[in-house]
């Protein structure tokens, strides 16, 4: 068993060696809950869900701890509350619930621990106090700031020059800063803003310190893997490293850094101003979550992903093929088999999901060729489970309809028409049989005649 992953910190692929195989730890930055998650937010959830499934397979489910946080105190949340008049607690609860529902629809397993920032203020204050005591942070005008020049190795993850670091962080010019690159650990809150008592007055934490405190609380000062989108490398992950290693010593914190690539929409950057901003919530109204998931996994996680309507259509077609193979073997009990080596080898090679999907096609072809061999069916299902795919009954897949579909034929209506067509064919009334097929096709219902009778699917 050899798992290799690309470590952003070293800029090379490395053999993954956990600190303790009995306690493998992974932390992934979760959502800031002020609005629906968009498809760019969904990509790391799906990517690291596959890694989580693989780690559980390799080390055992009881030996892996996956932590993904909820940021429920942030200036974006405050701004959303001010704009809408809705209570902050109501906003964060509503959007957290929506995030959970949307990610579950995409086939993502829940993390083992999902800490919320507001429940870890004490840990954040303790971490900030430690940084002050060690000369890595200072108080100024009700703020506490990290003293970037105090860390000689700052910038090691992003490898930017000092000028690039300052420009990339879009630093706030403030008279209380000792250095332009210094970043906020604690900031004062007005009476109408969320705030907590601290040694530096009533205030709230900066974004970066939240993840440092929560990862330490639930995984320890040093753990195995830290993941997130490539956009988080700087400043967020760079600042997490600074806070945590300055508090606990060189060599602590995450040992491997993994980042998924950017997402574009039809070749352009996704933005509300371009009208191509896609939320998962809206996408799931018209497309099944498995199709969205397969479309995401069809590009290697480290590569930029160009989200297209055609790509989503192709993912749906591929799933039709996979589920068609399973439908043809509906009466076969799948054998208990080992996970196919082709899929395992692909995923062990830095989560090569496109190669793993190619292996799924070969397994589906084998199932079709063997006319329902139990071992072939077991192999396809076992391999797909590592990717979080083929989790439905084939009939459920083929009969799924978009949310809010009205006026169409019900499953019972279609079954009745198929029986009528069967009777018409038996009576040699082929004109009526063909008319029923054509009428159903016009409504997006595709009939498939086989040795076992006629099955159908929604197009």
Coordinates of C-alpha atoms in Angstrom, one line a residue:
X1 CA 0.0 0.0 0.0
X2 CA 1.7 3.2 -1.2
X3 CA -0.2 6.4 -1.4
X4 CA 1.5 9.4 -3.0
X5 CA 0.1 13.0 -2.9
X6 CA 1.4 16.3 -4.2
X7 CA 2.5 18.4 -1.3
X8 CA 2.0 22.1 -2.2
X9 CA 4.7 23.0 0.4
X10 CA 7.5 21.0 -1.3
X11 CA 6.1 21.4 -4.8
X12 CA 6.4 17.7 -5.5
X13 CA 4.7 14.4 -5.2
X14 CA 5.6 12.6 -2.0
X15 CA 4.8 9.2 -0.4
X16 CA 2.3 9.8 2.3
X17 CA 3.5 8.6 5.6
X18 CA 1.1 9.4 8.5
X19 CA 2.6 10.3 11.8
X20 CA 0.5 7.5 13.4
X21 CA -1.3 5.1 11.1
X22 CA -3.8 4.5 13.9
X23 CA -4.7 8.2 14.0
X24 CA -4.6 9.8 10.6
X25 CA -5.8 13.4 10.7
X26 CA -7.0 15.7 8.0
X27 CA -8.3 19.3 8.2
X28 CA -10.1 21.0 5.4
X29 CA -11.2 24.6 5.4
X30 CA -15.0 24.7 5.3
X31 CA -17.6 27.4 4.3
X32 CA -18.2 30.9 5.6
X33 CA -22.0 30.6 6.1
X34 CA -23.7 33.7 4.8
X35 CA -25.1 32.5 1.5
X36 CA -25.6 29.3 -0.6
X37 CA -22.4 27.5 -1.6
X38 CA -21.4 27.9 -5.2
X39 CA -19.8 25.2 -7.4
X40 CA -16.3 26.5 -6.6
X41 CA -17.0 25.8 -2.9
X42 CA -18.2 22.3 -3.8
X43 CA -15.1 21.3 -5.6
X44 CA -12.9 20.9 -2.5
X45 CA -15.7 19.2 -0.6
X46 CA -15.9 16.5 -3.4
X47 CA -12.1 16.2 -3.8
X48 CA -11.4 15.7 -0.1
X49 CA -14.4 13.4 0.3
X50 CA -12.7 11.1 -2.2
X51 CA -9.4 11.4 -0.2
X52 CA -11.3 10.7 3.0
X53 CA -12.9 7.6 1.5
X54 CA -9.4 6.4 0.3
X55 CA -7.8 7.0 3.7
X56 CA -10.6 5.1 5.4
X57 CA -10.0 2.2 2.9
X58 CA -6.2 2.3 3.5
X59 CA -6.1 2.7 7.3
X60 CA -9.6 1.7 8.5
X61 CA -12.6 4.0 9.2
X62 CA -11.9 4.1 12.9
X63 CA -8.3 5.3 12.4
X64 CA -9.1 8.4 10.3
X65 CA -10.4 11.8 11.7
X66 CA -11.6 14.3 9.1
X67 CA -12.2 17.8 10.5
X68 CA -13.9 20.5 8.3
X69 CA -14.9 23.7 10.0
X70 CA -17.8 26.1 9.8
X71 CA -16.8 29.8 9.9
X72 CA -19.8 31.5 11.5
X73 CA -18.3 34.8 12.6
X74 CA -16.9 36.9 9.8
X75 CA -17.3 40.4 8.3
X76 CA -19.2 38.9 5.3
X77 CA -21.8 37.5 7.7
X78 CA -22.1 40.8 9.5
X79 CA -22.5 42.6 6.1
X80 CA -25.2 40.1 5.0
X81 CA -27.1 40.7 8.3
X82 CA -26.9 44.4 7.9
X83 CA -28.1 44.2 4.3
X84 CA -31.0 41.9 4.9
X85 CA -32.0 42.8 8.5
X86 CA -32.0 39.1 9.3
X87 CA -30.5 38.0 12.7
X88 CA -26.9 36.7 12.3
X89 CA -27.7 33.5 14.2
X90 CA -30.6 32.9 11.8
X91 CA -28.4 33.5 8.7
X92 CA -25.7 31.2 9.8
X93 CA -28.1 28.4 10.9
X94 CA -30.1 28.6 7.6
X95 CA -27.0 28.6 5.4
X96 CA -25.3 25.9 7.4
X97 CA -28.4 23.7 7.0
X98 CA -28.4 24.5 3.2
X99 CA -24.7 23.6 2.9
X100 CA -25.2 20.3 4.6
X101 CA -28.2 19.4 2.4
X102 CA -26.4 20.4 -0.8
X103 CA -23.2 18.6 0.0
X104 CA -25.1 15.4 1.0
X105 CA -26.9 15.6 -2.4
X106 CA -23.4 15.6 -4.0
X107 CA -22.6 12.4 -2.2
X108 CA -20.2 13.8 0.3
X109 CA -19.8 12.0 3.6
X110 CA -20.1 14.3 6.6
X111 CA -16.7 15.0 8.4
X112 CA -16.0 13.3 11.7
X113 CA -15.9 16.7 13.4
X114 CA -17.4 19.9 12.2
X115 CA -16.3 22.7 14.6
X116 CA -17.8 26.1 14.6
X117 CA -15.7 29.2 15.1
X118 CA -18.0 30.7 17.6
X119 CA -17.6 27.6 19.8
X120 CA -13.8 28.0 20.0
X121 CA -13.3 31.6 21.0
X122 CA -11.5 30.5 24.2
X123 CA -9.0 28.4 22.2
X124 CA -8.4 31.4 19.9
X125 CA -7.7 33.8 22.7
X126 CA -5.3 31.3 24.3
X127 CA -3.4 30.9 21.0
X128 CA -3.2 34.7 20.5
X129 CA -2.0 35.2 24.1
X130 CA 0.8 32.6 23.4
X131 CA 1.9 34.4 20.3
X132 CA 2.1 37.7 22.3
X133 CA 4.1 36.1 25.0
X134 CA 6.6 34.7 22.5
X135 CA 7.0 38.0 20.7
X136 CA 5.2 37.1 17.5
X137 CA 2.1 39.3 18.1
X138 CA 1.3 42.7 19.6
X139 CA -1.6 44.7 20.7
X140 CA -2.4 48.1 19.1
X141 CA -5.5 50.2 19.3
X142 CA -7.8 47.4 20.5
X143 CA -6.4 45.1 17.8
X144 CA -3.9 42.2 18.1
X145 CA -1.7 41.7 15.0
X146 CA 0.7 39.0 14.0
X147 CA 4.2 40.4 13.7
X148 CA 5.3 39.0 10.3
X149 CA 9.0 40.1 10.5
X150 CA 9.3 38.0 13.7
X151 CA 9.1 34.9 11.5
X152 CA 12.1 34.4 9.3
X153 CA 10.5 31.7 7.2
X154 CA 7.2 33.5 6.5
X155 CA 6.0 32.9 2.9
X156 CA 7.4 29.4 2.7
X157 CA 4.1 27.9 1.4
X158 CA 3.3 30.5 -1.3
X159 CA 6.9 31.3 -2.1
X160 CA 6.1 35.0 -2.9
X161 CA 8.5 37.8 -2.5
X162 CA 7.8 40.3 0.3
X163 CA 6.3 42.8 -2.1
X164 CA 4.1 40.1 -3.6
X165 CA 3.0 39.0 -0.2
X166 CA 1.9 42.5 0.8
X167 CA 0.1 43.1 -2.6
X168 CA -1.5 39.7 -2.6
X169 CA -2.9 40.1 0.9
X170 CA -4.5 43.4 -0.1
X171 CA -3.3 44.6 3.3
X172 CA -5.2 47.2 5.1
X173 CA -3.1 50.3 5.6
X174 CA -3.5 51.2 9.3
X175 CA -1.4 53.5 11.5
X176 CA -1.4 50.9 14.3
X177 CA 0.6 48.3 12.3
X178 CA 4.3 48.0 12.9
X179 CA 4.7 46.4 9.4
X180 CA 2.5 46.6 6.3
X181 CA 2.4 42.8 6.1
X182 CA 1.2 42.3 9.7
X183 CA -2.3 40.7 9.8
X184 CA -5.1 40.8 12.3
X185 CA -5.6 38.1 15.0
X186 CA -8.2 40.0 17.0
X187 CA -10.3 43.1 16.2
X188 CA -12.6 45.3 18.3
X189 CA -16.4 44.9 17.9
X190 CA -19.0 47.6 18.1
X191 CA -22.0 47.1 20.3
X192 CA -24.1 45.9 17.4
X193 CA -21.5 43.4 16.1
X194 CA -20.7 39.9 17.5
X195 CA -18.1 40.1 20.1
X196 CA -16.5 38.4 23.1
X197 CA -14.6 39.6 26.1
X198 CA -10.8 39.2 25.9
X199 CA -7.7 40.6 27.5
X200 CA -7.7 43.2 24.7
X201 CA -11.3 44.3 25.1
X202 CA -14.5 43.1 23.5
X203 CA -13.9 41.9 20.0
X204 CA -13.9 39.0 17.6
X205 CA -11.2 36.9 16.0
X206 CA -9.5 37.3 12.6
X207 CA -10.3 34.7 10.0
X208 CA -6.9 33.0 9.9
X209 CA -6.6 32.3 13.6
X210 CA -9.9 30.5 13.7
X211 CA -8.6 27.5 11.6
X212 CA -5.3 27.4 13.6
X213 CA -7.2 27.1 16.9
X214 CA -9.8 24.6 15.6
X215 CA -7.3 22.3 14.0
X216 CA -5.3 22.2 17.2
X217 CA -8.3 21.5 19.3
X218 CA -9.5 18.5 17.3
X219 CA -6.3 17.1 15.7
X220 CA -3.5 18.4 17.9
X221 CA -0.6 20.8 17.3
X222 CA 0.7 18.6 14.6
X223 CA -1.3 16.5 12.2
X224 CA -1.1 14.9 8.7
X225 CA -3.0 16.7 5.9
X226 CA -4.4 20.2 5.5
X227 CA -6.5 20.8 2.4
X228 CA -8.4 23.5 0.6
X229 CA -8.7 25.4 -2.7
X230 CA -5.7 26.9 -4.3
X231 CA -7.1 30.3 -3.6
X232 CA -6.4 29.7 0.1
X233 CA -2.7 29.2 -0.2
X234 CA -2.2 32.9 0.4
X235 CA -2.9 34.6 2.6
X236 CA -5.1 32.1 4.6
X237 CA -2.9 29.0 4.7
X238 CA 0.3 31.0 4.8
X239 CA -1.0 32.8 7.9
X240 CA -2.2 29.6 9.5
X241 CA 1.3 28.2 9.3
X242 CA 2.7 31.4 10.8
X243 CA 0.4 31.4 13.7
X244 CA 0.6 27.7 14.5
X245 CA 4.3 27.1 14.1
X246 CA 5.3 30.2 15.9
X247 CA 3.0 29.1 18.8
X248 CA 4.1 25.5 18.9
X249 CA 7.6 25.3 17.3
X250 CA 9.2 24.6 13.9
X251 CA 8.0 21.4 12.3
X252 CA 4.6 21.4 13.9
X253 CA 1.2 21.9 12.2
X254 CA 0.2 20.1 8.9
X255 CA 2.8 17.8 7.4
X256 CA 1.2 17.7 3.9
X257 CA -0.6 20.5 2.1
X258 CA -3.1 19.7 -0.7
X259 CA -4.9 22.2 -2.9
X260 CA -7.4 21.7 -5.7
X261 CA -7.3 24.0 -8.7
X262 CA -9.4 26.9 -9.7
X263 CA -12.9 26.5 -11.2
X264 CA -14.1 28.5 -14.3
X265 CA -17.5 28.5 -16.0
X266 CA -17.5 28.0 -19.8
X267 CA -13.9 29.3 -19.9
X268 CA -14.5 32.4 -17.8
X269 CA -14.0 33.3 -14.2
X270 CA -17.2 32.8 -12.3
X271 CA -18.7 36.0 -11.0
X272 CA -22.1 37.6 -10.4
X273 CA -21.2 40.5 -12.7
X274 CA -20.8 38.1 -15.7
X275 CA -24.0 36.3 -14.9
X276 CA -22.3 32.9 -14.6
X277 CA -22.4 32.5 -10.9
X278 CA -23.8 29.0 -10.1
X279 CA -24.9 27.9 -6.7
X280 CA -25.1 24.2 -5.9
X281 CA -28.6 24.8 -4.6
X282 CA -29.8 26.0 -8.0
X283 CA -27.8 23.4 -9.9
X284 CA -29.5 20.6 -8.0
X285 CA -32.9 21.8 -9.1
X286 CA -32.2 20.5 -12.6
X287 CA -29.4 18.0 -12.2
X288 CA -28.9 15.0 -10.0
X289 CA -26.0 15.4 -7.5
X290 CA -24.2 12.3 -8.9
X291 CA -23.9 13.9 -12.3
X292 CA -22.5 17.0 -10.7
X293 CA -20.0 14.9 -8.7
X294 CA -18.9 12.9 -11.7
X295 CA -18.4 16.1 -13.8
X296 CA -16.2 17.5 -11.0
X297 CA -14.1 14.3 -10.7
X298 CA -13.6 14.0 -14.5
X299 CA -10.8 16.6 -14.2
X300 CA -7.7 15.9 -12.0
X301 CA -8.1 17.8 -8.7
X302 CA -4.9 19.9 -9.1
X303 CA -5.9 21.1 -12.6
X304 CA -8.1 24.0 -13.3
X305 CA -11.7 22.8 -13.9
X306 CA -13.7 24.4 -16.7
X307 CA -17.3 23.9 -15.7
X308 CA -19.5 23.5 -18.8
X309 CA -23.1 22.5 -19.6
X310 CA -21.6 19.9 -22.1
X311 CA -19.4 18.4 -19.4
X312 CA -22.4 18.0 -17.1
X313 CA -24.4 16.4 -20.0
X314 CA -21.5 13.9 -20.6
X315 CA -21.4 13.0 -16.9
X316 CA -25.1 12.2 -17.0
X317 CA -24.6 10.1 -20.1
X318 CA -21.7 8.2 -18.5
X319 CA -23.8 7.5 -15.4
X320 CA -26.6 6.2 -17.6
X321 CA -24.1 3.7 -19.0
X322 CA -22.9 2.6 -15.5
X323 CA -26.4 2.3 -14.2
X324 CA -27.5 0.5 -17.4
X325 CA -24.9 -2.2 -16.7
X326 CA -26.3 -2.5 -13.1
X327 CA -29.9 -2.6 -14.3
X328 CA -29.0 -5.4 -16.7
X329 CA -27.7 -7.4 -13.6
X330 CA -30.5 -6.3 -11.3
X331 CA -31.3 -9.9 -10.2
X332 CA -27.7 -10.7 -9.5
X333 CA -26.4 -10.6 -5.9
X334 CA -23.0 -8.8 -6.0
X335 CA -20.1 -10.9 -4.8
X336 CA -17.9 -9.6 -1.9
X337 CA -14.7 -8.8 -3.7
X338 CA -11.6 -6.8 -3.1
X339 CA -11.5 -3.2 -4.5
X340 CA -10.3 -3.5 -8.1
X341 CA -6.6 -2.7 -8.4
X342 CA -7.0 -0.4 -11.4
X343 CA -9.1 2.0 -9.4
X344 CA -7.0 1.8 -6.2
X345 CA -3.8 2.3 -8.1
X346 CA -5.3 5.4 -9.8
X347 CA -6.5 7.0 -6.6
X348 CA -3.2 6.1 -4.7
X349 CA -1.4 8.1 -7.4
X350 CA -2.3 11.6 -6.1
X351 CA -6.1 11.0 -6.5
X352 CA -6.1 10.4 -10.3
X353 CA -9.8 10.4 -10.6
X354 CA -9.9 10.6 -14.4
X355 CA -7.9 7.4 -14.5
X356 CA -10.2 5.8 -11.9
X357 CA -13.3 6.7 -13.9
X358 CA -11.7 5.1 -17.0
X359 CA -11.3 2.0 -14.9
X360 CA -15.0 2.2 -14.0
X361 CA -15.9 2.1 -17.7
X362 CA -13.8 -1.0 -18.1
X363 CA -15.6 -2.7 -15.1
X364 CA -19.0 -1.7 -16.5
X365 CA -18.0 -3.2 -19.8
X366 CA -17.0 -6.4 -18.1
X367 CA -20.3 -6.6 -16.4
X368 CA -22.2 -6.1 -19.6
X369 CA -20.0 -8.7 -21.4
X370 CA -20.5 -11.3 -18.7
X371 CA -24.3 -10.8 -18.7
X372 CA -24.5 -10.3 -15.0
X373 CA -21.6 -12.1 -13.3
X374 CA -21.8 -11.6 -9.5
X375 CA -18.0 -10.9 -9.2
X376 CA -18.2 -8.3 -12.0
X377 CA -21.1 -6.5 -10.4
X378 CA -19.4 -6.6 -7.0
X379 CA -16.2 -5.1 -8.5
X380 CA -18.1 -2.2 -10.2
X381 CA -20.0 -1.3 -7.1
X382 CA -16.9 -1.6 -4.9
X383 CA -14.8 0.6 -7.1
X384 CA -17.6 3.2 -7.5
X385 CA -18.0 3.5 -3.8
X386 CA -14.5 4.8 -3.4
X387 CA -15.5 7.6 -5.7
X388 CA -18.9 8.1 -4.1
X389 CA -20.7 7.1 -7.2
X390 CA -23.4 4.6 -8.1
X391 CA -25.0 5.0 -4.7
X392 CA -28.6 4.6 -6.0
X393 CA -30.7 1.8 -7.2
X394 CA -30.7 1.8 -11.0
X395 CA -34.5 2.3 -11.2
X396 CA -34.2 5.3 -8.9
X397 CA -31.5 6.8 -11.1
X398 CA -33.4 6.3 -14.4
X399 CA -36.7 7.6 -13.0
X400 CA -35.3 10.7 -11.2
X401 CA -36.9 14.0 -12.2
X402 CA -35.8 17.6 -11.6
X403 CA -37.2 19.4 -8.6
X404 CA -40.6 20.9 -9.2
X405 CA -41.4 18.8 -12.3
X406 CA -45.2 19.0 -12.9
X407 CA -47.5 18.0 -15.6
X408 CA -45.5 15.0 -16.8
X409 CA -46.3 11.4 -16.8
X410 CA -46.0 9.6 -13.4
X411 CA -44.2 6.3 -13.1
X412 CA -47.5 4.5 -12.9
X413 CA -48.7 6.2 -16.1
X414 CA -45.6 5.1 -17.9
X415 CA -45.9 1.5 -16.6
X416 CA -49.5 1.4 -17.7
X417 CA -48.6 2.6 -21.2
X418 CA -45.8 0.0 -21.4
X419 CA -48.4 -2.7 -20.5
X420 CA -50.7 -1.4 -23.2
X421 CA -47.9 -1.5 -25.7
X422 CA -47.1 -5.0 -24.7
X423 CA -50.7 -6.0 -25.3
X424 CA -50.8 -4.2 -28.6
X425 CA -47.6 -6.1 -29.8
X426 CA -49.2 -9.4 -28.7
X427 CA -52.2 -8.5 -30.8
X428 CA -50.0 -7.5 -33.7
X429 CA -51.2 -4.0 -33.5
X430 CA -47.8 -2.6 -34.3
X431 CA -49.1 0.8 -35.3
X432 CA -50.5 1.3 -31.8
X433 CA -47.3 -0.1 -30.2
X434 CA -45.1 2.3 -32.2
X435 CA -47.4 5.2 -31.4
X436 CA -47.0 4.6 -27.7
X437 CA -43.2 4.4 -28.0
X438 CA -43.2 7.7 -30.1
X439 CA -45.6 9.5 -27.6
X440 CA -43.4 8.5 -24.7
X441 CA -40.2 9.5 -26.5
X442 CA -41.8 13.0 -27.2
X443 CA -42.1 13.4 -23.4
X444 CA -38.5 12.3 -22.8
X445 CA -39.2 8.7 -21.9
X446 CA -36.9 6.2 -23.5
X447 CA -38.0 2.5 -23.8
X448 CA -35.5 -0.3 -23.9
X449 CA -36.7 -3.7 -25.0
X450 CA -34.7 -6.7 -23.7
X451 CA -34.9 -10.4 -23.0
X452 CA -36.4 -9.6 -19.6
X453 CA -39.0 -7.3 -20.9
X454 CA -39.2 -3.5 -21.5
X455 CA -37.5 -1.0 -19.2
X456 CA -37.6 2.7 -19.4
X457 CA -35.7 5.8 -18.3
X458 CA -36.2 9.5 -18.3
X459 CA -34.0 11.2 -20.9

